[in-house]
PDB file as gemmi writes it, atoms N, CA and C in Angstrom:
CRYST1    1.000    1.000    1.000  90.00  90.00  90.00 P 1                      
ATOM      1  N   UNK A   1       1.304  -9.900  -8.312  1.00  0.00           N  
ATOM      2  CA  UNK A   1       1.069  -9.372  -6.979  1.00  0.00           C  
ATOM      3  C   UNK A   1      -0.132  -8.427  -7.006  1.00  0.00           C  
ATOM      4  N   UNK A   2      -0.939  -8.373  -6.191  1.00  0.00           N  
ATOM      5  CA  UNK A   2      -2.309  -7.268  -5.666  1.00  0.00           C  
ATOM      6  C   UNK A   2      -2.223  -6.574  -5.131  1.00  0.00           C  
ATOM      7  N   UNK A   3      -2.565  -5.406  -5.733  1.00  0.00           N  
ATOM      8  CA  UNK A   3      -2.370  -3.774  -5.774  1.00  0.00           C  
ATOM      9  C   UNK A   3      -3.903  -3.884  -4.346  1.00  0.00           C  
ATOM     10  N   UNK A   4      -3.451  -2.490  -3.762  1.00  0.00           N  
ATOM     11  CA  UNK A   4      -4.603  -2.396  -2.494  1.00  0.00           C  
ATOM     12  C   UNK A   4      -4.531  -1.291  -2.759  1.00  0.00           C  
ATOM     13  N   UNK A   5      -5.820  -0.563  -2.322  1.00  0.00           N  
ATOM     14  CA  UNK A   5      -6.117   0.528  -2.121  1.00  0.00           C  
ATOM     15  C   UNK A   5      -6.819   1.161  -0.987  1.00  0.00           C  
ATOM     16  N   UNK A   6      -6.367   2.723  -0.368  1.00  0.00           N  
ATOM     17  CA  UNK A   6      -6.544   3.352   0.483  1.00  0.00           C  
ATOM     18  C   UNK A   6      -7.814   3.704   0.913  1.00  0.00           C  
ATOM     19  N   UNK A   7      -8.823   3.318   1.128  1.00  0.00           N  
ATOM     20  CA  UNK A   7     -10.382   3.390   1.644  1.00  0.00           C  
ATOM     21  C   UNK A   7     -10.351   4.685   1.915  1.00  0.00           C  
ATOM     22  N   UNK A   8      -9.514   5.672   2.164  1.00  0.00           N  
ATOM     23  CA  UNK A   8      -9.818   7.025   2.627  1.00  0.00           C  
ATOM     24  C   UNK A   8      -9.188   8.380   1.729  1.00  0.00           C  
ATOM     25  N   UNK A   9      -8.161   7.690   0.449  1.00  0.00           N  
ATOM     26  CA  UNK A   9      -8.001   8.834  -0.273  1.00  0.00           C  
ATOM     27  C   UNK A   9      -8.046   8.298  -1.554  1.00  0.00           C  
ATOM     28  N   UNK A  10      -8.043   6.951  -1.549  1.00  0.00           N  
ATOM     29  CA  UNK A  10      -7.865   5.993  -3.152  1.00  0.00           C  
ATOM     30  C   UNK A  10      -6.340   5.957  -3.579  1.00  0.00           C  
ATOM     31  N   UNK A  11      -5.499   6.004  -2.845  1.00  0.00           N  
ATOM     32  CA  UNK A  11      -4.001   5.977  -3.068  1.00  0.00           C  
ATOM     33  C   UNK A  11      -4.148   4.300  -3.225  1.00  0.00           C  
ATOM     34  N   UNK A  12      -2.877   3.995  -4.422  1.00  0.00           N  
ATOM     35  CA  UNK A  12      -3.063   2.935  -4.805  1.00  0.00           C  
ATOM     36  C   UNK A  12      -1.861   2.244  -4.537  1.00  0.00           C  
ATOM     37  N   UNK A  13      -1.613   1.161  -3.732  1.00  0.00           N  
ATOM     38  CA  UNK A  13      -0.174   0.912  -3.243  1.00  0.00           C  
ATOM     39  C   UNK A  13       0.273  -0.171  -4.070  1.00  0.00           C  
ATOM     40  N   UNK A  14       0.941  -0.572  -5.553  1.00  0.00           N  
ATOM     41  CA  UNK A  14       1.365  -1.354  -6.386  1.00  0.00           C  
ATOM     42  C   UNK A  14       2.559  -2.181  -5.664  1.00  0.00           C  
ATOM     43  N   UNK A  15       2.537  -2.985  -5.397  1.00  0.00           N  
ATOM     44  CA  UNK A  15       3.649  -4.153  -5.233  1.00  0.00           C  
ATOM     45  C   UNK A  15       4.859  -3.664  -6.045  1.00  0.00           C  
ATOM     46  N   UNK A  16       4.709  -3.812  -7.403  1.00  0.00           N  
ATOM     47  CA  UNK A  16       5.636  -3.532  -8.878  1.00  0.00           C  
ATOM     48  C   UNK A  16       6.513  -2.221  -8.605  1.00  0.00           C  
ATOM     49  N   UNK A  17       6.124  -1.600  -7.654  1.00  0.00           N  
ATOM     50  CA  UNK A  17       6.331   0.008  -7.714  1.00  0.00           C  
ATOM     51  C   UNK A  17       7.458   0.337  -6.528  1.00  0.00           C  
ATOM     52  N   UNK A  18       6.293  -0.358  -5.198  1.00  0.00           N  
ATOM     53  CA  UNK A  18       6.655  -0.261  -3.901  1.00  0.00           C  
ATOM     54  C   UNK A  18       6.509   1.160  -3.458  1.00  0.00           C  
ATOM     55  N   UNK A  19       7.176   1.525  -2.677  1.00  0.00           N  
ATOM     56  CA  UNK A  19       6.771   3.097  -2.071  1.00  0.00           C  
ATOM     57  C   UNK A  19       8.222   3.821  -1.665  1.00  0.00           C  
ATOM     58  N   UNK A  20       9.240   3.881  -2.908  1.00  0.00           N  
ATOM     59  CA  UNK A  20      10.370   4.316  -3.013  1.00  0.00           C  
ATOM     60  C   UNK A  20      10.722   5.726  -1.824  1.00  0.00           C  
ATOM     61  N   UNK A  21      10.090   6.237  -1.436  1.00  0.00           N  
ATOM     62  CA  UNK A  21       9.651   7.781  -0.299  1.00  0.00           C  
ATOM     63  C   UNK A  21       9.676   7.163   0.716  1.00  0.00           C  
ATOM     64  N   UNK A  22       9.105   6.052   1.095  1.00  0.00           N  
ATOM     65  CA  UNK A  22       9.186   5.110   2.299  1.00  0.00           C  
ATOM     66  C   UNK A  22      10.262   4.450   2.537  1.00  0.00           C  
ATOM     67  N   UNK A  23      11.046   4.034   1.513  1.00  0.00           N  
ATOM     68  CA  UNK A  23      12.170   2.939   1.781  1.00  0.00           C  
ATOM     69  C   UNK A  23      11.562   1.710   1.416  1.00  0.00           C  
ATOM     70  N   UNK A  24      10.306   1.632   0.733  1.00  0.00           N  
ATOM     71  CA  UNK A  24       9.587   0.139   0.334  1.00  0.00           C  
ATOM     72  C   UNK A  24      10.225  -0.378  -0.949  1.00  0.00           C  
ATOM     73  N   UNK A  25      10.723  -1.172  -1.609  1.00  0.00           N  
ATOM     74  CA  UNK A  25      11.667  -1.428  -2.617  1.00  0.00           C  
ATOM     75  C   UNK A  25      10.626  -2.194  -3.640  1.00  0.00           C  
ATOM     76  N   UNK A  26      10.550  -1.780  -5.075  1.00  0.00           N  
ATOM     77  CA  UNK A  26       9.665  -2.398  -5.637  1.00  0.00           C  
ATOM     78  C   UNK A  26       9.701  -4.061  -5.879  1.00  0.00           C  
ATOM     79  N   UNK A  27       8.253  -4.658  -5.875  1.00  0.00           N  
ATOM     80  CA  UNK A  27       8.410  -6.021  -5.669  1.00  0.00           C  
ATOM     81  C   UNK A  27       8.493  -6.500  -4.062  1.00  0.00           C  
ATOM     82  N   UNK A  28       7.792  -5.242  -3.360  1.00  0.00           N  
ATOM     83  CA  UNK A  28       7.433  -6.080  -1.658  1.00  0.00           C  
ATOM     84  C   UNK A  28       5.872  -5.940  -2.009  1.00  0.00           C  
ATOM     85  N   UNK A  29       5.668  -7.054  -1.307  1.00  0.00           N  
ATOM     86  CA  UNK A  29       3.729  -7.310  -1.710  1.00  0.00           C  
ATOM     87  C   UNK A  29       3.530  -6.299  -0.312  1.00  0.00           C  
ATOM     88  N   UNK A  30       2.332  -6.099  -0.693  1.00  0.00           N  
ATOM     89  CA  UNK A  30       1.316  -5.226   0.944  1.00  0.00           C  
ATOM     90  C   UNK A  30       1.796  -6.382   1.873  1.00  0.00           C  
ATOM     91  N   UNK A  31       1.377  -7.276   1.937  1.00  0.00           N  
ATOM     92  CA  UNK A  31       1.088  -7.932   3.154  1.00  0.00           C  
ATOM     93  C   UNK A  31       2.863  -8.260   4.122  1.00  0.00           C  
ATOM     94  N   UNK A  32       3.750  -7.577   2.971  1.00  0.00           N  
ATOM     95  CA  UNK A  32       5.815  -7.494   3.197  1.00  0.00           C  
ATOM     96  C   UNK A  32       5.601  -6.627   3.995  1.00  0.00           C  
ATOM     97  N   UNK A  33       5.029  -5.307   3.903  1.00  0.00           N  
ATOM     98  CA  UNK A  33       5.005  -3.937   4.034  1.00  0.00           C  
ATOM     99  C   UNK A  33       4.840  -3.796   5.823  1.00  0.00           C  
ATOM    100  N   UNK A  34       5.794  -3.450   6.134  1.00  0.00           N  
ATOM    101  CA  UNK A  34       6.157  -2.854   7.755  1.00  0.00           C  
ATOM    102  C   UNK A  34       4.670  -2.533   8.661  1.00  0.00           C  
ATOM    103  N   UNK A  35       4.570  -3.362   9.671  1.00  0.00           N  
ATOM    104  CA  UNK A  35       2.904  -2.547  10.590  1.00  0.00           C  
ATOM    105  C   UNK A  35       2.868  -1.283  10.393  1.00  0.00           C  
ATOM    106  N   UNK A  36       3.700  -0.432  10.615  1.00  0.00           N  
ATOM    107  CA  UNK A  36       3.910   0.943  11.097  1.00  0.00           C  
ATOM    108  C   UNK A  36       4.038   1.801   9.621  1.00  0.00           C  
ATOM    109  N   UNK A  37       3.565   1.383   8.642  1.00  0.00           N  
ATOM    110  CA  UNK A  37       3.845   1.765   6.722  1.00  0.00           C  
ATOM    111  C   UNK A  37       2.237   2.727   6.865  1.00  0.00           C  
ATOM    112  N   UNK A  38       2.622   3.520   6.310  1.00  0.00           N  
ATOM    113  CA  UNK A  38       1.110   4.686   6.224  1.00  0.00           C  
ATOM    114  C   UNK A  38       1.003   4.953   5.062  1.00  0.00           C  
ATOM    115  N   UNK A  39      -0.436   5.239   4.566  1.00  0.00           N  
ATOM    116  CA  UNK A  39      -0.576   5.813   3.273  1.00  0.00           C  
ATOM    117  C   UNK A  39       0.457   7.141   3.109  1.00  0.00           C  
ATOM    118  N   UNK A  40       1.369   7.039   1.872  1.00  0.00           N  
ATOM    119  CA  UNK A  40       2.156   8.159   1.213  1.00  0.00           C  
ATOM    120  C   UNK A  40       1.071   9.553   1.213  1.00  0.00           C  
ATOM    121  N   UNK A  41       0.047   9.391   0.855  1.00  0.00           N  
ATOM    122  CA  UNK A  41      -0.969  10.371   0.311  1.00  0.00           C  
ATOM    123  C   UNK A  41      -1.903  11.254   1.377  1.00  0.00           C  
ATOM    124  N   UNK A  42      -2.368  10.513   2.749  1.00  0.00           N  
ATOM    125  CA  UNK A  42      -3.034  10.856   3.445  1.00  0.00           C  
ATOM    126  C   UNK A  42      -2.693  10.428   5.082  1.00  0.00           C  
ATOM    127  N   UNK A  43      -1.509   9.021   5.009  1.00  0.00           N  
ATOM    128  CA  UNK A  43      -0.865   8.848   6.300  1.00  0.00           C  
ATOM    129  C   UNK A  43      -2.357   8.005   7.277  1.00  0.00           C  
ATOM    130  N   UNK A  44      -2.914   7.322   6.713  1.00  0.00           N  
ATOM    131  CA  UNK A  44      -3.620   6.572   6.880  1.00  0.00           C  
ATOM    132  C   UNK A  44      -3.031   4.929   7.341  1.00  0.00           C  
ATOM    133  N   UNK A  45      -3.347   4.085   8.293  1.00  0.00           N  
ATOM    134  CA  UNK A  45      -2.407   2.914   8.363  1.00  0.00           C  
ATOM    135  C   UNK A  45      -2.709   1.561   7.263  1.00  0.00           C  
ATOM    136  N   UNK A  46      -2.094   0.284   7.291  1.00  0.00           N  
ATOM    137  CA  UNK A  46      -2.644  -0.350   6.547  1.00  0.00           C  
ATOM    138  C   UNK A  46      -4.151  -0.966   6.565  1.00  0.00           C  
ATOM    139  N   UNK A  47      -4.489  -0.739   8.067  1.00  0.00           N  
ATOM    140  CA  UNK A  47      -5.686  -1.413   8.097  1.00  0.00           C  
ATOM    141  C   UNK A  47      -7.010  -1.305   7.151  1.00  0.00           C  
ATOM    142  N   UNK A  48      -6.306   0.403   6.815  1.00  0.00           N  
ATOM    143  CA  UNK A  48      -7.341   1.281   5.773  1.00  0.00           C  
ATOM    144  C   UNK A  48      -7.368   0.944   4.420  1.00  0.00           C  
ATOM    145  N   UNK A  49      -6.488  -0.053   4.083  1.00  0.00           N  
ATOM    146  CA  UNK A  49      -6.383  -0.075   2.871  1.00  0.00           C  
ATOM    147  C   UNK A  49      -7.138  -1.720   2.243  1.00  0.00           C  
ATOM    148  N   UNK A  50      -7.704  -2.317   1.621  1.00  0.00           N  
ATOM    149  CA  UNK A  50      -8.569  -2.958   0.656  1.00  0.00           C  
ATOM    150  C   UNK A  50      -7.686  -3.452  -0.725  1.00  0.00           C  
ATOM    151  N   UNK A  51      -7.889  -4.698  -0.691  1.00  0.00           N  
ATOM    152  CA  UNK A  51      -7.548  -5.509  -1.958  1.00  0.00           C  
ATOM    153  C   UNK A  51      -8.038  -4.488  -3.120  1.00  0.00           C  
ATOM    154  N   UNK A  52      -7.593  -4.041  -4.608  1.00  0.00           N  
ATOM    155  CA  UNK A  52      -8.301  -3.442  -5.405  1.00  0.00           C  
ATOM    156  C   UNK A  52      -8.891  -4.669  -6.205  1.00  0.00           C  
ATOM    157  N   UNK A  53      -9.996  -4.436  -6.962  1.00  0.00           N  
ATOM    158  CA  UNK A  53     -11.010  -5.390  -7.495  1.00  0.00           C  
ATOM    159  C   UNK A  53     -10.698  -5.212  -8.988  1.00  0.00           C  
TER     160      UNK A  53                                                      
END                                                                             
């Protein structure tokens, strides 16, 4: 699965991990991840966030 990252703080959102603070359960890909899911780090939406390379 492909890790994305936050264009505005570099928060790195891992699939493997998920976003346990959110209620995201590890093993949901980004593209699983709720419209309304914000960066943990800066509360940024997904639109902000970028495939990591």
């Amino acid at each position: 699965m492909r890790k994305f990252v936050c264009t505005m703080c570099g928060h790195v959102y891992d699939p493997e991990v998920g976003d346990p603070d959110s209620g995201i359960a590890p093993g949901t890909p980004f593209e699983s991840l709720p419209a309304n899911w914000t960066c943990p780090v800066c509360g940024v939406g997904k639109e902000d966030f970028e495939p990591q390379k």
